[in-house]
Every structure is written in structure tokens, then in C-alpha cells.
Amino acid sequence: LYHMSVVLELLASLPANEPPPRPVYEQQRRLRAAPAQPPSSTTTSLDELPGIIDQAVRNYLSDPDPGRALLLALPPGAGKTTAMVHLAERVAATGQRVLYAGPRHDLFDDLMQISQRPTWWYHWLPRQTGDEHRPQTCRYAPQMERWLSRGYEAMAMCQNARICGYDYVNKHCPYHLQRQRSEPIIYVQHQHVSVGHPMMNDCKLLIGDELPISAFLRPWVIPPAEIDIPGVARDIEQLLFGIRNLTTIKPPGEQSSWCGVQLLEQLGGASYIQSLCAAYANIRPGIDIITPELRDANDVDRQPYNHLPYLLSMLEQEANAALEQSEYVQRILVSGEGMRLLMRRRSQELPRHIIWCDATGSARVYQQLLGMAIEEIRPVVPLVGRVFQVPASVNNRTAMTDDKLKRLRQQIDAIKARGEYQAVSTITYKGTRELLQADGHFGAERGTNRYSQCDALIVIGTPQPPIPTIVQTAAMLFDTRMVPPFNIEWTTRDVVYEEQAWSMPVAGFWSDNDLQMLLEQHREAELLQTVHRARPLRRSVDVWLLTSVPLPKLPVRLIHLQELFGAPPGVDIYRWQSVVQYADQQLNASGILTSAQLALYASIQAAAARRWLTALAQQLPDAVLGRAPSAGRGQPPLALTRQRECKEFTAPNIDLEP
């Protein structure tokens, strides 16, 4: 007993072990009371919007050298594309050329439906082989694509006398002859803004449409067999051999790639890499050290990747950062797929005047992309339609189990029944589109008008790229950031719903502004774009959001699942409607439903059956709560009846709450 008392005393003196905090994904997401959000005091009507756009554009163009770009962050459906098409034609009427950059080729057809001067426009065609749907512009389009992927300049192949040569390029090549087009407005792709365009210097104005971020990113992957470069110096050869060898070795721990300090150590250490790169300081990006002389177009596949200038520059940056501080942004990743260099493209020359239209665009993103200050016009326009949000779950892609899909189908059916809609459209993830019989998926609907006739649009889920994808995108976009490294801690912060007195814990990179901004461009911005596919700005339409993420500047009415299904507290909302139907059938058939019958049908306990029976009495017309006819022993069970002669009874101590 004495020894036991000593042990107990020692145990009592030890500090209590607190349970570790739960990961974000295990934390409960539920509505929390928040200070009421008043509606925006400064709103712009649809009638006022054209005048605001016109005045902002005129003020901007009146400055001969603004040194900034104009971002028109107008809500989808506000008519910004129409305004920009007419602006392009107005500028062209003064004898000046305009470059109009869009995200895809088929947008040109939409622009021509708006244009008042379609003959003033020319659609710049890419290098392509001809078929029944498109003309041929390049005899060696596939070889040119592989040549560019190996890191060489296009003209080095075009001007090669053994392939095309100067004479063919200047007099006969369909692709290069496009430079002689006389139309004042040239429609190009986003990529032409980042890599340059032959007619860029001739243009007074550049008009951009939608977010062009992917055109500025260059995640260059060099396959393992292509890492070696023949004919280089011995020490460079050993460096490349070391990198290629790492593609066959699994990194330690849970890492998927060799990167950062571990990569440098495998290659000889930061000091050695620093001195090696300094010895070859003449090899820098932009200088084609090893541009080969091609014998013919098919000789492309026998040429090495021209990655060395970029690799040495990036290795030197990482070695310098490692010697100063061990943690830094990593842009060289080596794995079984090969060597991935996270790079970006930068426009060399742009017109002095740039107007970009992006409803959900961030001024900080465009400042980073275009390399200049951004003037932002972002009016708040009230919606004509209504937006309902069911904040029961974020409905993320990884949670789409069979049970989750079944419940989502029930929510969709409840929404259709609630609104008595005639034409309902749905948008969700690409991978679950067929499973939910949806009409479209995230990432493919921007700019489309094919949902403008539905009377209800249901948006299911929360689009979000994987965390590594966001981090790699940030490494390319913010290419001058080395230290501090990106803070990938995934935490929650309460975000208030617009014009509501409620908030929701939302997960994100709240400790790193750059990562959080990119996350919101892929998550919140994509949701906002999807909501506006139904054009609620201009017409009476209902949009239903099946996600818990609050969206900025979007007033919503919050609908709880209990309200959506018309279920009282304390019942299984997903089974409630079937229980109501069963009860109604029983009352019609036999005139009575007992708690025992309900417990057996719903597979619930007797106490729950009594609660559910009480709730049914409040919902079914002409239903009376009472006791079943006495069987002679004990108290009769609680029952519902439509027989008025049954003694009415309000069950005591039956709590409707769960």
C-alpha cells in the first residue's frame, strides 16, 4: 500500500497530457454567429454600368504613357466583352491597330457575333497541319512543337535552309505570311502575350479577356534519358549524370522528388554548386549555347534538350540561398518523371495601353503577370436573380463516396421539388459529372452562355487544385521570391457570408498571402464564375450553391438541410420524406400508425420513434396524436390516427431535439 501511494503521488505530480489539436479536415465545419454584414452602400445599376466603363476607358486611353494597365473586374454578364469589341473597333477606326487576346480559339466566333465590323478582324492561326476543318499553316507543325519543347527558338528551325529557309518563310509560308495581313484588329491567344507576337509592336492597344495565368507558367519537364547533354565539359557532364541517376532513386521519407538542400547535397553540396555555376557564368538563359544545325525536320528528335543555361542559373540561385538560409523556394524537382524546372515566361515588349477584362481577377496577380501597376475598376452590381447556399458541407472532390453521391442526389431532388423548376442545369467536378448526371464541370464553363436559359442552376462542390499544384504555381508566378519559402500550413479562418450574420471556418493558406491569393483564384473565383453562368445579373433565375465556402460580394440566402428537406429537429433529414410517405400510406390504409410500427420501419429506438411520431403529427394534415386502442395490459403505445373518436393525447416529456 505504501509503494502504491508513492506511485500514485508521482503520477499525480506529472503534467496532464493534452490531446493534440485535430487536423483541419477533422474540425467540425458549422455556422457561427458573426456581426451582421450590411449590404454594400455603393452599388451600380446595369443602366449606369456602360457609362462607368466608357468613362474609365476614355480616361485611361487619354494618357499617352500611363505606365499601368487597366483591369475591368466587371461581373459576368455585365456586357464587358461587348464593350471591348466595340472599343477595339473604335480604336481601329482611328487608324491604329489592336491586339485582342483570348483564352481559346472558339471565342473568336462569339466576338464576330458582337462585332459591327467583322471584316476589320483577323484570327491569327497557330502552326498547324491542315484537315477538313482547318487550313495548313506549317508543313512541319509536329516537328516544330517538339523543337520548341526542347528549348529552342522557332526561327532557328524556320530559317534553316535545309528545312524552309528565308525565301520560303518570307514569300510562301502561310504562318509567317500572316504578318502581312492588313486587318486592324488581330485576335490572338494568351500565349502570344507571354511569349511575344510579330505584330505586337504595331499595336496601339492590347485588350485581354479572362485570366491568362497558365500562359505565363512554364513547368518544363526533361525526361530522364534527355538530361545528359553530349559534348559538355567534364564537370558539367558529372553534374548531369548525378541528376539523371537520382531519377532512379526514391527520395527519403514521404517526398516525391529530390529538391532543395537534399538535392544540392546529392550533387556535391551548396558550396560546390555555387563555385561550379560561377565557373560557367557565360552560360545564361537567352543565349543558345548549343543550338544545333538540323539536317532535316525529322532531325529534331535527335537533338538534346537545351536546358543547361536555365539549369545552371536556377542551381546557382538555390545554392546561394542555401548558403545564406537553409529554407527557400524550390524550383528544381527530380523524380522518376525526370527533371522538372519550375519557370515562367515574361513579356518583353507590350503596348503602352493594356485593358484586361476579368470578372474575378486580382490586381496583384495582374501586376505580377504584366510587370506593371494596375488600375482596377470593380463596381458592385446587384443581382436580379437569387442565390441560395446550402452550407452543410464543402463537398470536396475526395469526399465523393457512394454515400455522399446518394445524399447529393437527394439534395438535388429536394431543390427541384422545392422550386418546381422546369429547366434545371447542374455543374460539378469533371470526375463526378456523369455520376450526378450534371450538364458541365468546373474549369470548362467560363464565358459560355449555354446556361442562360435555365430557370435554376445547381453548383455542386468546391473546385480546388491539390496543394502541391498551388505551391508549384506560386513558385513559377512569383519567380523572384527565394526566401522566405512558401508557408504551406493549412489552417482555418472564420469568413463571413455576404450580408449575413453568420460565418464559416474556411481552410486555406492564411499564413502566406501569395499562396492564399492563388488558392482563391482557383476556388472562390471559379465558384463565382460558375454562379454567373446562369446570368443572374440580368434575369430572374435561382442559383443553388452546394458548398459551405462563403463567396465575396455575393449576397446569398442560407438554407439549412433541415429547411431544404422540410424536416423537423431530431430526425434523419435524408430519410424524413420517405417516413412521411410511409406514415401517410399507413394512415390511408389502416387509419392508424403506432410508434412500434414506425420503429420497425425506420430501424430506430422506441424513444426516437415517439419523437418522430410527434413530429409527424405536426406535419401530416388531419393527423391526431394519441394512444392506440388498449390491448388490456399496460399502457397502449403512442399512435397517429385520423379517427377523430380516438382520444387526443399530447405525449409528455417527448423532446423533439436530438
XYZ file of C-alpha atoms in Angstrom:
658
model
C 0.000 0.000 0.000
C 2.852 2.360 0.848
C 4.563 1.806 -2.501
C 1.266 2.167 -4.311
C 0.610 5.503 -2.609
C 4.075 6.748 -3.664
C 3.411 5.761 -7.284
C 0.010 7.454 -7.262
C 1.561 10.608 -5.801
C 4.216 10.646 -8.536
C 1.607 10.138 -11.220
C -0.485 12.957 -9.828
C 2.516 15.307 -9.959
C 3.095 14.699 -13.686
C 1.698 17.353 -16.068
C -1.539 16.376 -17.787
C -1.127 15.384 -21.417
C -3.462 17.467 -23.559
C -4.724 15.787 -26.720
C -3.033 17.123 -29.856
C -5.059 19.537 -31.952
C -7.099 17.844 -34.629
C -6.148 18.374 -38.266
C -8.177 20.905 -40.195
C -10.091 18.264 -42.107
C -11.304 16.744 -38.827
C -12.503 20.016 -37.350
C -16.235 20.491 -37.457
C -17.448 22.970 -40.040
C -20.547 24.660 -38.750
C -22.132 28.084 -38.944
C -21.057 30.546 -36.313
C -22.729 33.782 -35.307
C -20.937 36.850 -36.638
C -21.576 40.598 -36.743
C -24.255 41.280 -39.341
C -22.801 42.315 -42.664
C -24.594 45.358 -44.093
C -25.197 45.489 -47.854
C -22.729 47.450 -49.936
C -23.505 51.161 -49.703
C -22.143 51.913 -53.184
C -23.778 49.863 -55.926
C -24.024 50.405 -59.643
C -27.117 49.601 -61.667
C -26.927 47.871 -65.029
C -28.089 51.083 -66.691
C -25.232 53.049 -65.102
C -22.573 50.441 -65.894
C -21.897 51.280 -69.600
C -21.239 54.902 -68.728
C -18.805 53.924 -65.965
C -16.914 51.569 -68.290
C -16.781 54.153 -71.079
C -15.531 56.906 -68.783
C -12.834 54.710 -67.212
C -11.598 53.593 -70.655
C -11.550 57.131 -72.068
C -9.637 58.471 -69.069
C -7.107 55.656 -69.356
C -6.557 55.995 -73.117
C -6.228 59.769 -72.864
C -2.934 59.279 -71.027
C -0.287 58.834 -73.760
C 2.063 56.918 -71.453
C 0.074 55.572 -68.473
C 2.703 53.141 -67.163
C -0.105 50.945 -65.873
C -2.729 48.501 -67.111
C -6.476 48.879 -66.639
C -8.240 45.888 -65.051
C -12.013 45.810 -65.636
C -13.254 43.447 -62.928
C -16.876 43.579 -64.028
C -19.301 40.800 -63.060
C -20.014 38.174 -65.752
C -22.979 39.168 -67.846
C -22.290 42.877 -67.417
C -21.502 43.266 -71.112
C -17.757 43.769 -70.817
C -16.962 41.631 -73.885
C -19.421 43.630 -75.978
C -17.890 46.852 -74.691
C -14.368 45.642 -75.507
C -15.293 44.528 -79.042
C -16.780 47.950 -79.735
C -13.755 49.626 -78.143
C -11.400 47.661 -80.404
C -13.358 48.776 -83.436
C -13.476 52.375 -82.227
C -9.684 52.459 -81.839
C -9.239 50.733 -85.208
C -11.406 53.438 -86.818
C -8.715 55.989 -85.876
C -6.174 54.076 -87.991
C -4.439 52.285 -85.102
C -4.013 48.540 -84.639
C -5.391 46.500 -81.754
C -4.346 43.110 -80.384
C -7.215 41.198 -78.764
C -6.036 38.233 -76.596
C -8.447 35.454 -75.644
C -8.215 32.104 -73.823
C -9.285 29.866 -76.723
C -9.773 29.893 -80.481
C -13.543 29.365 -80.488
C -14.073 32.650 -78.624
C -13.399 34.406 -81.933
C -16.749 33.152 -83.280
C -18.524 34.700 -80.279
C -16.746 38.008 -80.878
C -17.846 38.048 -84.506
C -21.480 37.787 -83.416
C -20.981 41.004 -81.442
C -18.796 42.830 -83.949
C -20.164 45.689 -86.034
C -17.138 45.498 -88.354
C -16.255 41.801 -88.726
C -14.089 42.469 -91.795
C -11.745 44.501 -89.597
C -10.813 41.408 -87.604
C -8.276 38.688 -88.331
C -7.980 35.434 -86.380
C -4.260 34.645 -86.043
C -3.825 30.935 -86.684
C -1.258 28.762 -84.877
C 1.218 26.445 -86.561
C -0.996 23.551 -87.586
C -1.364 20.770 -90.115
C -4.355 21.038 -92.385
C -7.502 18.924 -92.382
C -11.125 19.302 -93.474
C -11.802 21.732 -90.605
C -8.747 23.999 -90.694
C -6.135 25.207 -93.176
C -2.488 24.201 -93.043
C -0.176 26.929 -91.788
C 3.037 24.933 -91.249
C 4.467 21.980 -93.177
C 6.301 20.747 -90.098
C 3.920 21.625 -87.253
C 4.525 18.418 -85.194
C 8.313 18.716 -85.560
C 8.141 22.417 -84.631
C 6.182 21.590 -81.484
C 8.857 19.090 -80.411
C 11.617 21.564 -81.307
C 10.088 24.224 -79.074
C 9.576 21.711 -76.249
C 13.330 21.063 -76.305
C 14.025 24.718 -75.565
C 14.956 26.190 -78.951
C 13.782 29.275 -80.833
C 11.234 28.712 -83.602
C 13.078 30.833 -86.175
C 16.212 28.697 -85.789
C 14.245 25.900 -87.443
C 12.200 28.050 -89.842
C 15.231 29.806 -91.344
C 17.273 26.620 -91.711
C 17.917 26.299 -95.471
C 17.586 22.501 -95.258
C 14.053 22.802 -93.913
C 12.293 26.006 -95.015
C 14.824 28.827 -95.375
C 14.490 32.615 -95.624
C 12.929 32.665 -99.071
C 10.109 30.265 -98.195
C 9.493 31.956 -94.835
C 9.190 35.422 -96.359
C 7.303 34.571 -99.552
C 5.397 31.300 -99.202
C 4.961 30.165 -95.566
C 1.244 30.507 -94.631
C 2.101 31.018 -90.964
C 4.613 33.824 -91.495
C 2.591 35.458 -94.276
C 0.028 36.313 -91.593
C 2.339 39.206 -90.725
C 1.230 40.855 -93.956
C -2.450 40.912 -93.013
C -3.945 44.377 -93.223
C -6.862 43.945 -90.799
C -6.523 46.468 -87.953
C -7.669 44.064 -85.198
C -5.751 40.816 -84.618
C -7.251 38.118 -82.408
C -4.538 36.052 -80.684
C -4.188 33.590 -77.813
C -2.997 34.368 -74.284
C 0.327 32.687 -75.096
C 1.136 35.480 -77.564
C 1.105 37.952 -74.669
C 3.665 35.939 -72.701
C 5.979 34.763 -75.495
C 5.529 37.714 -77.842
C 3.806 38.260 -81.175
C 5.195 39.510 -84.508
C 2.629 42.329 -84.650
C 2.837 43.400 -81.021
C 4.971 46.473 -81.748
C 2.476 47.726 -84.334
C -0.425 47.827 -81.888
C -1.679 50.844 -80.007
C -3.794 48.790 -77.595
C -3.835 45.289 -76.106
C -7.217 44.009 -74.917
C -7.249 40.833 -72.837
C -10.160 38.589 -71.924
C -10.221 36.181 -68.930
C -7.368 35.064 -66.646
C -4.154 34.289 -68.639
C -2.075 32.884 -65.782
C -1.436 29.464 -67.377
C 0.117 31.153 -70.434
C 2.839 32.646 -68.222
C 3.799 29.406 -66.474
C 6.418 27.011 -67.798
C 6.740 23.768 -65.829
C 9.440 22.297 -68.079
C 9.940 18.531 -67.697
C 13.109 16.977 -69.141
C 12.768 13.168 -69.365
C 15.498 11.120 -67.632
C 17.041 9.984 -70.915
C 17.295 13.614 -72.097
C 19.060 15.107 -69.053
C 22.551 14.319 -70.390
C 23.992 16.684 -73.000
C 26.798 15.356 -75.204
C 29.957 17.393 -75.686
C 29.843 19.434 -72.472
C 32.748 19.918 -70.054
C 33.687 17.078 -67.721
C 32.358 18.675 -64.520
C 29.058 19.618 -66.188
C 28.804 16.077 -67.510
C 29.218 14.703 -63.981
C 26.585 17.126 -62.675
C 24.044 15.988 -65.276
C 24.916 12.328 -64.643
C 24.251 12.866 -60.931
C 20.829 14.376 -61.668
C 19.913 11.566 -64.071
C 20.998 8.976 -61.514
C 18.650 10.500 -58.919
C 15.678 9.802 -61.200
C 16.201 6.102 -60.401
C 16.420 6.565 -56.611
C 13.431 7.176 -54.348
C 13.817 10.264 -52.131
C 13.833 9.744 -48.347
C 10.655 9.847 -46.302
C 7.401 10.785 -47.996
C 8.941 13.146 -50.520
C 8.030 12.524 -54.133
C 11.004 14.455 -55.578
C 14.610 15.289 -54.825
C 14.639 19.022 -54.210
C 16.075 21.800 -52.082
C 19.056 21.205 -49.806
C 18.784 17.416 -50.180
C 19.178 17.746 -53.942
C 22.186 20.041 -53.580
C 23.837 17.646 -51.122
C 23.425 14.763 -53.549
C 25.120 16.864 -56.243
C 28.142 17.823 -54.111
C 26.814 20.441 -51.699
C 25.793 24.092 -51.970
C 29.384 25.435 -51.936
C 30.460 23.150 -54.767
C 27.385 24.005 -56.869
C 27.966 27.704 -56.282
C 31.569 27.538 -57.473
C 30.646 25.318 -60.449
C 27.962 27.729 -61.650
C 30.320 30.687 -61.202
C 32.873 28.946 -63.453
C 30.293 28.834 -66.247
C 28.829 32.304 -65.766
C 28.779 32.832 -69.546
C 26.065 30.195 -69.920
C 22.862 32.035 -69.157
C 19.220 31.852 -70.223
C 18.513 33.575 -73.509
C 21.853 32.524 -75.017
C 21.537 29.460 -77.250
C 24.875 27.870 -76.455
C 24.197 24.612 -78.251
C 21.642 25.388 -80.972
C 22.201 22.507 -83.389
C 22.214 22.628 -87.168
C 19.351 20.417 -88.302
C 19.806 18.224 -91.370
C 16.057 17.953 -91.908
C 12.812 18.380 -89.958
C 12.914 14.832 -88.572
C 16.362 15.521 -87.121
C 14.593 17.354 -84.257
C 14.141 14.189 -82.187
C 17.891 13.509 -82.183
C 18.759 16.864 -80.591
C 19.407 17.294 -76.856
C 17.218 19.449 -74.631
C 18.635 22.962 -74.345
C 18.099 23.123 -70.589
C 21.654 23.806 -69.420
C 21.530 27.652 -69.341
C 18.358 27.562 -67.257
C 19.502 24.729 -65.005
C 22.787 26.428 -64.088
C 21.060 29.729 -63.356
C 18.464 28.082 -61.121
C 21.054 25.912 -59.361
C 23.140 28.974 -58.581
C 20.135 30.775 -57.080
C 19.304 27.795 -54.888
C 22.935 27.294 -53.814
C 23.237 30.959 -52.817
C 20.004 30.757 -50.841
C 21.068 27.504 -49.154
C 24.358 29.040 -48.006
C 22.519 32.005 -46.510
C 19.446 30.204 -45.195
C 18.527 26.541 -45.310
C 14.877 27.090 -46.251
C 13.982 28.639 -49.606
C 11.597 28.275 -52.562
C 12.488 25.128 -54.518
C 12.165 25.213 -58.309
C 14.225 22.165 -59.358
C 12.462 18.841 -58.768
C 13.999 15.490 -59.716
C 11.926 12.306 -59.713
C 11.113 9.278 -61.836
C 9.420 11.506 -64.429
C 12.707 13.369 -64.964
C 13.887 16.860 -64.058
C 11.153 19.450 -63.621
C 12.197 23.116 -63.842
C 9.544 25.489 -62.494
C 9.958 28.506 -64.748
C 7.808 31.323 -66.089
C 7.535 33.420 -69.212
C 7.838 37.197 -69.221
C 6.613 39.516 -71.923
C 9.496 41.503 -73.397
C 7.514 44.246 -75.128
C 3.873 45.160 -74.643
C 1.768 48.053 -76.000
C 1.672 51.119 -73.798
C -2.059 50.694 -73.252
C -3.391 47.395 -71.861
C -7.019 46.824 -70.873
C -7.819 43.441 -69.366
C -11.305 42.096 -68.577
C -11.554 39.535 -65.797
C -14.639 39.418 -63.575
C -12.804 37.728 -60.700
C -9.300 38.986 -61.460
C -6.885 40.071 -58.735
C -4.907 43.261 -59.251
C -1.936 41.638 -57.528
C -1.985 38.700 -59.963
C -2.035 41.007 -62.991
C 0.696 43.178 -61.528
C 2.842 40.053 -61.290
C 1.901 38.821 -64.779
C 2.278 42.083 -66.698
C 5.072 43.605 -64.609
C 3.366 46.971 -64.127
C 0.974 48.843 -61.856
C -2.727 48.007 -62.150
C -5.665 50.417 -62.105
C -8.737 48.442 -61.034
C -12.400 49.126 -61.815
C -14.610 46.806 -59.729
C -18.218 48.059 -59.423
C -20.801 46.211 -57.320
C -23.892 45.421 -59.387
C -26.977 43.980 -57.614
C -28.303 40.680 -58.917
C -31.721 40.248 -60.462
C -31.687 36.524 -59.701
C -31.443 34.823 -56.324
C -28.595 32.760 -54.865
C -29.293 30.092 -52.234
C -26.459 28.373 -50.408
C -26.693 25.092 -48.521
C -23.669 25.264 -46.149
C -23.917 21.685 -44.920
C -20.600 20.581 -46.426
C -17.764 21.776 -48.619
C -18.464 18.710 -50.809
C -14.832 18.369 -51.849
C -13.769 16.049 -54.630
C -12.100 13.444 -52.399
C -15.283 13.016 -50.320
C -17.403 11.873 -53.266
C -18.135 8.415 -51.904
C -21.201 6.413 -52.919
C -22.971 7.529 -49.750
C -22.082 11.189 -50.393
C -23.285 10.980 -54.000
C -26.559 9.429 -52.835
C -27.148 12.299 -50.424
C -26.271 14.885 -53.058
C -28.821 13.329 -55.411
C -31.401 13.642 -52.645
C -30.483 17.316 -52.173
C -30.814 17.915 -55.911
C -34.239 16.233 -55.935
C -35.335 18.314 -52.933
C -34.235 21.524 -54.681
C -36.143 20.593 -57.842
C -39.260 19.779 -55.853
C -38.995 22.922 -53.738
C -38.808 25.311 -56.679
C -40.994 23.396 -59.119
C -38.434 24.290 -61.783
C -38.922 23.364 -65.418
C -35.316 23.569 -66.654
C -32.566 22.750 -64.126
C -28.857 22.667 -65.010
C -26.045 21.351 -62.817
C -22.288 21.916 -62.725
C -19.835 19.888 -60.630
C -16.414 18.207 -60.849
C -15.334 16.630 -64.108
C -14.875 13.246 -62.416
C -18.388 13.189 -60.923
C -20.234 14.799 -63.822
C -21.648 11.539 -65.166
C -22.349 10.119 -61.697
C -24.557 13.124 -60.890
C -25.808 13.474 -64.475
C -24.528 17.042 -64.481
C -24.501 19.302 -67.528
C -20.979 20.697 -67.080
C -17.890 20.717 -64.919
C -15.594 23.241 -63.249
C -12.811 24.691 -65.376
C -14.667 24.349 -68.673
C -17.586 26.771 -68.423
C -16.042 30.249 -68.308
C -17.503 32.536 -70.936
C -20.203 30.131 -72.069
C -23.832 31.235 -72.480
C -25.344 27.764 -72.660
C -26.857 28.052 -69.159
C -28.604 31.352 -69.857
C -31.999 29.702 -70.445
C -32.291 27.517 -67.335
C -34.605 28.603 -64.514
C -32.303 27.053 -61.880
C -28.583 26.270 -61.761
C -27.200 23.914 -59.099
C -23.458 24.172 -58.391
C -22.122 21.128 -56.544
C -18.761 21.086 -54.768
C -15.756 23.318 -54.253
C -13.133 23.345 -57.029
C -9.591 23.337 -55.683
C -6.274 22.123 -57.132
C -4.037 19.875 -54.985
C -1.780 21.741 -52.567
C 1.450 20.762 -54.427
C -0.025 22.193 -57.637
C -0.772 25.523 -55.964
C 2.716 25.665 -54.437
C 4.376 24.917 -57.785
C 2.217 27.539 -59.494
C 3.312 30.082 -56.884
C 6.967 29.136 -57.408
C 6.631 29.935 -61.121
C 4.455 33.035 -60.826
C 6.496 34.643 -58.031
C 9.786 33.633 -59.628
C 11.885 36.251 -57.827
C 10.890 35.011 -54.356
C 13.531 32.750 -52.809
C 13.224 33.454 -49.085
C 11.158 33.020 -47.081
C 9.780 29.787 -48.560
C 6.061 29.399 -49.032
C 4.219 28.643 -45.816
C 2.041 25.643 -46.705
C 0.415 25.384 -43.258
C -3.254 24.556 -43.834
C -5.366 26.385 -41.223
C -8.898 27.724 -40.835
C -10.249 31.223 -40.503
C -13.830 32.362 -39.993
C -15.170 34.007 -43.147
C -18.478 35.892 -43.022
C -21.185 35.328 -45.607
C -22.061 38.449 -47.567
C -24.881 40.421 -45.900
C -25.341 37.667 -43.306
C -24.814 37.426 -39.557
C -23.101 34.060 -39.967
C -19.590 32.881 -40.696
C -17.971 29.572 -41.603
C -14.459 28.255 -40.800
C -12.707 28.114 -44.162
C -9.427 26.272 -44.709
C -6.592 27.915 -46.599
C -3.023 29.213 -46.632
C -3.891 32.006 -44.250
C -0.241 32.433 -43.199
C 1.013 33.076 -46.756
C -0.575 35.852 -48.809
C 0.811 34.645 -52.150
C -0.492 31.090 -51.753
C -3.844 32.259 -50.387
C -4.315 34.616 -53.332
C -3.678 31.794 -55.812
C -5.983 29.456 -53.887
C -8.815 31.998 -54.060
C -8.218 32.481 -57.795
C -8.859 28.757 -58.274
C -11.533 28.222 -55.610
C -13.659 31.287 -54.834
C -13.140 32.837 -58.279
C -14.136 29.635 -60.081
C -17.275 29.328 -57.949
C -18.243 32.939 -58.676
C -17.683 32.413 -62.390
C -19.856 29.296 -62.276
C -22.674 31.076 -60.438
C -22.786 33.712 -63.178
C -23.130 31.143 -65.977
C -26.880 31.376 -65.325
C -26.682 35.179 -65.833
C -28.372 36.139 -62.515
C -27.133 39.681 -63.102
C -29.714 40.247 -65.823
C -32.558 37.782 -65.282
C -34.707 36.168 -62.644
C -33.080 32.794 -62.052
C -32.285 30.748 -58.954
C -28.744 29.536 -58.317
C -28.137 26.894 -55.652
C -24.672 26.505 -54.144
C -23.992 23.131 -52.514
C -20.780 24.231 -50.805
C -20.042 25.821 -47.453
C -17.415 28.310 -48.702
C -18.605 31.958 -48.406
C -18.071 33.958 -51.606
C -17.045 37.630 -51.593
C -19.523 40.233 -52.855
C -22.210 37.595 -53.438
C -25.330 38.018 -51.265
C -26.897 34.642 -50.533
C -29.756 33.198 -48.556
C -28.514 30.364 -46.338
C -30.660 27.228 -46.436
C -30.119 24.531 -43.825
C -30.615 20.919 -44.858
C -33.429 20.697 -42.340
C -35.248 23.503 -44.140
C -34.408 22.103 -47.575
C -35.975 18.745 -46.777
C -38.797 20.188 -44.670
C -37.684 18.062 -41.730
C -38.237 18.925 -38.041
C -35.412 18.835 -35.471
C -34.320 15.466 -34.145
C -34.940 13.304 -37.237
C -32.793 11.899 -40.012
C -33.349 14.536 -42.688
C -32.364 12.242 -45.562
C -34.990 9.661 -44.505
C -37.681 12.050 -43.409
C -39.564 12.349 -46.686
C -39.767 8.567 -47.072
C -41.047 8.346 -43.463
C -43.718 10.969 -44.222
C -44.809 8.991 -47.280
C -44.903 5.742 -45.277
C -46.946 7.354 -42.497
C -49.420 8.823 -44.961
C -49.835 5.436 -46.662
C -50.387 3.665 -43.327
C -52.984 6.185 -42.213
C -54.810 5.896 -45.501
C -54.707 2.104 -45.406
C -55.457 1.273 -41.767
C -56.220 4.597 -40.142
C -53.509 4.238 -37.513
C -49.697 4.249 -37.157
C -48.134 3.188 -33.855
C -44.689 4.034 -32.529
C -43.838 0.332 -32.671
C -44.677 0.191 -36.383
C -42.602 3.298 -37.046
C -39.650 1.948 -35.055
C -39.727 -1.261 -37.067
C -39.990 0.546 -40.430
C -37.269 3.118 -39.743
C -34.997 0.818 -37.655
C -34.903 3.286 -34.778
C -35.246 3.042 -30.998
C -38.605 3.375 -29.268
C -37.777 6.808 -27.820
C -36.801 8.095 -31.272
C -39.979 6.618 -32.743
C -42.073 8.587 -30.236
C -40.253 11.809 -31.164
C -40.696 11.138 -34.882
C -44.375 10.325 -34.368
C -44.883 13.644 -32.574
C -43.190 15.473 -35.451
C -45.379 13.641 -37.992
C -48.485 14.815 -36.163
C -47.404 18.406 -36.791
C -46.723 17.838 -40.484
C -49.446 15.499 -41.751
C -52.869 17.079 -42.330
C -55.727 15.784 -40.169
C -53.314 13.580 -38.189
C -54.073 13.247 -34.499
C -51.579 12.109 -31.881
C -52.977 9.749 -29.311
C -52.853 6.222 -27.940
C -53.542 3.023 -29.792
C -56.603 1.028 -28.645
C -55.915 -0.726 -25.365
C -54.949 -4.386 -25.559
C -55.814 -4.907 -21.898
C -52.326 -4.931 -20.465
C -50.047 -1.984 -19.796
C -50.143 1.424 -21.353
C -51.063 1.436 -25.066
C -48.348 2.645 -27.437
C -48.304 6.166 -28.822
C -50.028 6.354 -32.200
C -51.168 8.599 -35.039
C -54.705 8.350 -36.259
C -57.187 10.099 -38.475
C -60.074 8.606 -36.470
C -61.491 11.520 -34.509
C -63.049 9.205 -31.910
C -59.570 8.275 -30.665
C -58.737 10.206 -27.526
C -56.345 13.016 -28.416
C -53.141 12.937 -26.489
C -50.045 15.124 -26.304
C -47.195 12.910 -25.219
C -45.494 14.208 -22.082
C -41.715 14.660 -21.871
C -41.091 13.983 -25.568
C -38.154 16.142 -26.610
C -38.085 16.925 -30.307
C -34.421 17.856 -30.176
C -31.898 15.024 -30.831
